[in-house]
Amino acid sequence: MSTFPRAGFNRRVASLIYDALVVIAFAMLTTVVFLGLVQGMLSLGWYSLEGHEDVSALIQTTPALYYSRSVLLIIVSVSFFSYFWTKSGQTIGMRAWRLKVQNPDGKLLTWPQAILRSLTALLGLGNVLVLFDIKHKRALQDLLSGTEVLVLSKEENKRVYDSLD
């Protein structure tokens, strides 16, 4: 059992807002790269703009491109959270709000556990459960992945960050 308290709803959401800004930036970069790849496929003759106003219309009406883009954006988002959770237990937003996700024994998440946690967070909606689980402050993703989110002291937060060097 940790000496730090579990995080409540407000801190979790504040942290998620920070992280959402970073994930949006990655999504924009991923979209630019994806559009470049589609443009390359057009140049190679694999696809044609015939009957489409522009590349965006082609993507919207071509299931293979549309779903590939969606899956790619999900992979980028899940990878962002999973990387940070397995490396230090803190994303950028969690660092700012002194939060850390870990196993109840204090160990960092494994990649499969982090991926499960990310997918079951339901874009942050899983945190609503914290409002009802007042005693244990567990979100849906905590229950399903067997994790907990703690509020660290300023000193411990600095120690976690400094240990990454």
Coordinates of C-alpha atoms in Angstrom, one line a residue:
M1 CA 0.0 0.0 0.0
S2 CA 1.4 3.4 -1.0
T3 CA 1.9 6.3 1.4
F4 CA 0.5 8.7 -1.2
P5 CA -3.2 9.2 -1.6
R6 CA -5.1 8.2 -4.7
A7 CA -6.0 10.9 -7.2
G8 CA -9.5 12.3 -7.4
F9 CA -11.5 13.3 -10.4
N10 CA -10.5 16.9 -10.7
R11 CA -6.7 16.2 -10.8
R12 CA -7.2 13.4 -13.3
V13 CA -9.2 15.6 -15.6
A14 CA -6.8 18.5 -15.3
S15 CA -3.9 16.2 -16.2
L16 CA -5.9 14.8 -19.1
I17 CA -6.5 18.3 -20.5
Y18 CA -2.7 18.8 -20.6
D19 CA -2.1 15.5 -22.2
A20 CA -4.9 16.0 -24.7
L21 CA -3.0 19.1 -26.1
V22 CA 0.1 17.0 -26.6
V23 CA -1.9 14.1 -28.2
I24 CA -3.6 16.6 -30.5
A25 CA -0.2 17.9 -31.7
F26 CA 0.9 14.3 -32.4
A27 CA -2.4 13.6 -34.2
M28 CA -1.8 16.7 -36.4
L29 CA 1.7 15.6 -37.2
T30 CA 0.5 12.0 -37.9
T31 CA -2.2 13.4 -40.2
V32 CA 0.4 15.4 -42.2
V33 CA 2.5 12.3 -42.6
F34 CA -0.6 10.3 -43.6
L35 CA -1.6 12.9 -46.2
G36 CA 1.9 12.8 -47.6
L37 CA 1.7 9.0 -47.9
V38 CA -1.7 9.3 -49.7
Q39 CA -0.2 11.9 -52.0
G40 CA 2.6 9.5 -52.7
M41 CA 0.1 6.7 -53.5
L42 CA -1.6 9.1 -55.9
S43 CA 1.7 9.9 -57.6
L44 CA 2.3 6.1 -58.0
G45 CA -1.1 5.6 -59.5
W46 CA -2.4 3.4 -56.6
Y47 CA -5.3 5.8 -56.1
S48 CA -6.9 8.4 -58.3
L49 CA -8.7 11.7 -57.5
E50 CA -11.1 10.9 -60.2
G51 CA -14.6 11.9 -58.9
H52 CA -13.1 13.4 -55.8
E53 CA -12.8 17.1 -55.0
D54 CA -9.4 16.7 -53.2
V55 CA -7.3 14.3 -51.1
S56 CA -9.5 14.8 -48.1
A57 CA -12.6 13.7 -50.0
L58 CA -10.7 10.7 -51.4
I59 CA -9.9 9.6 -47.8
Q60 CA -13.4 10.2 -46.6
T61 CA -14.9 8.0 -49.3
T62 CA -12.3 5.3 -49.5
P63 CA -12.8 2.8 -46.6
A64 CA -9.2 1.5 -46.7
L65 CA -7.8 5.0 -46.3
Y66 CA -10.5 6.2 -43.9
Y67 CA -10.1 3.3 -41.5
S68 CA -6.3 3.2 -41.9
R69 CA -6.2 6.9 -40.8
S70 CA -8.4 6.2 -37.8
V71 CA -6.4 3.1 -36.7
L72 CA -3.2 5.1 -37.1
L73 CA -4.5 7.9 -34.8
I74 CA -5.6 5.4 -32.2
I75 CA -2.1 3.7 -32.3
V76 CA -0.4 7.1 -31.9
S77 CA -2.6 8.0 -28.9
V78 CA -2.3 4.7 -27.2
S79 CA 1.5 4.7 -27.8
F80 CA 1.9 8.1 -26.3
F81 CA 0.2 7.1 -23.0
S82 CA 1.7 3.6 -22.9
Y83 CA 5.3 4.9 -23.4
F84 CA 5.2 7.3 -20.6
W85 CA 3.3 5.0 -18.2
T86 CA 5.8 2.2 -18.7
K87 CA 8.9 4.5 -18.6
S88 CA 8.1 6.6 -15.5
G89 CA 4.4 6.2 -14.6
Q90 CA 3.8 9.9 -15.6
T91 CA 2.7 11.6 -18.8
I92 CA 3.5 15.3 -19.3
G93 CA 0.1 16.3 -17.8
M94 CA 0.5 13.8 -14.9
R95 CA 3.9 15.3 -14.1
A96 CA 2.4 18.8 -14.0
W97 CA -0.3 17.7 -11.6
R98 CA 2.0 15.4 -9.6
L99 CA 0.2 12.2 -10.5
K100 CA 1.7 8.8 -11.1
V101 CA 0.1 5.6 -12.3
Q102 CA 1.5 2.3 -11.0
N103 CA 0.6 -1.1 -9.9
P104 CA -0.5 -1.4 -6.2
D105 CA 2.9 -2.9 -5.4
G106 CA 4.6 0.3 -6.7
K107 CA 5.9 -1.2 -9.9
L108 CA 5.6 0.5 -13.2
L109 CA 3.0 -0.8 -15.8
T110 CA 3.9 -3.4 -18.4
W111 CA 3.3 -2.6 -22.0
P112 CA 0.2 -4.9 -22.3
Q113 CA -1.1 -3.4 -19.1
A114 CA -0.5 0.2 -20.3
I115 CA -2.2 -0.6 -23.6
L116 CA -5.2 -2.1 -21.9
R117 CA -5.4 0.9 -19.5
S118 CA -5.3 3.4 -22.4
L119 CA -8.0 1.6 -24.4
T120 CA -10.3 1.2 -21.5
A121 CA -10.0 4.8 -20.4
L122 CA -12.7 5.6 -23.1
L123 CA -11.1 8.9 -24.0
G124 CA -11.1 9.9 -20.3
L125 CA -14.8 9.0 -19.6
G126 CA -13.6 6.1 -17.4
N127 CA -12.6 8.7 -14.9
V128 CA -16.2 9.4 -14.1
L129 CA -16.2 6.3 -12.0
V130 CA -13.9 8.0 -9.5
L131 CA -16.9 10.2 -8.6
F132 CA -18.8 7.1 -7.5
D133 CA -15.9 5.2 -6.0
I134 CA -15.3 7.8 -3.3
K135 CA -13.5 5.4 -0.9
H136 CA -11.0 3.9 -3.3
K137 CA -10.9 6.6 -6.1
R138 CA -10.6 4.1 -8.9
A139 CA -11.5 4.8 -12.5
L140 CA -12.7 2.2 -15.0
Q141 CA -9.2 1.9 -16.5
D142 CA -7.7 1.4 -13.0
L143 CA -10.1 -1.5 -12.2
L144 CA -9.7 -3.2 -15.6
S145 CA -5.9 -2.9 -15.7
G146 CA -5.2 -3.4 -11.9
T147 CA -3.6 0.0 -11.5
E148 CA -3.9 3.1 -9.3
V149 CA -3.2 6.8 -9.7
L150 CA -1.5 8.5 -6.8
V151 CA -1.0 12.2 -5.9
L152 CA 2.8 12.6 -5.2
S153 CA 4.4 15.1 -2.9
K154 CA 6.5 17.8 -4.6
E155 CA 9.7 16.0 -3.5
E156 CA 8.6 12.6 -4.8
N157 CA 7.4 14.1 -8.1
K158 CA 10.9 15.7 -8.5
R159 CA 12.6 12.4 -7.6
V160 CA 10.6 10.5 -10.2
Y161 CA 11.4 13.1 -12.8
D162 CA 15.1 13.3 -11.9
S163 CA 15.4 9.5 -12.0
L164 CA 14.8 9.6 -15.7
D165 CA 18.2 11.2 -16.4

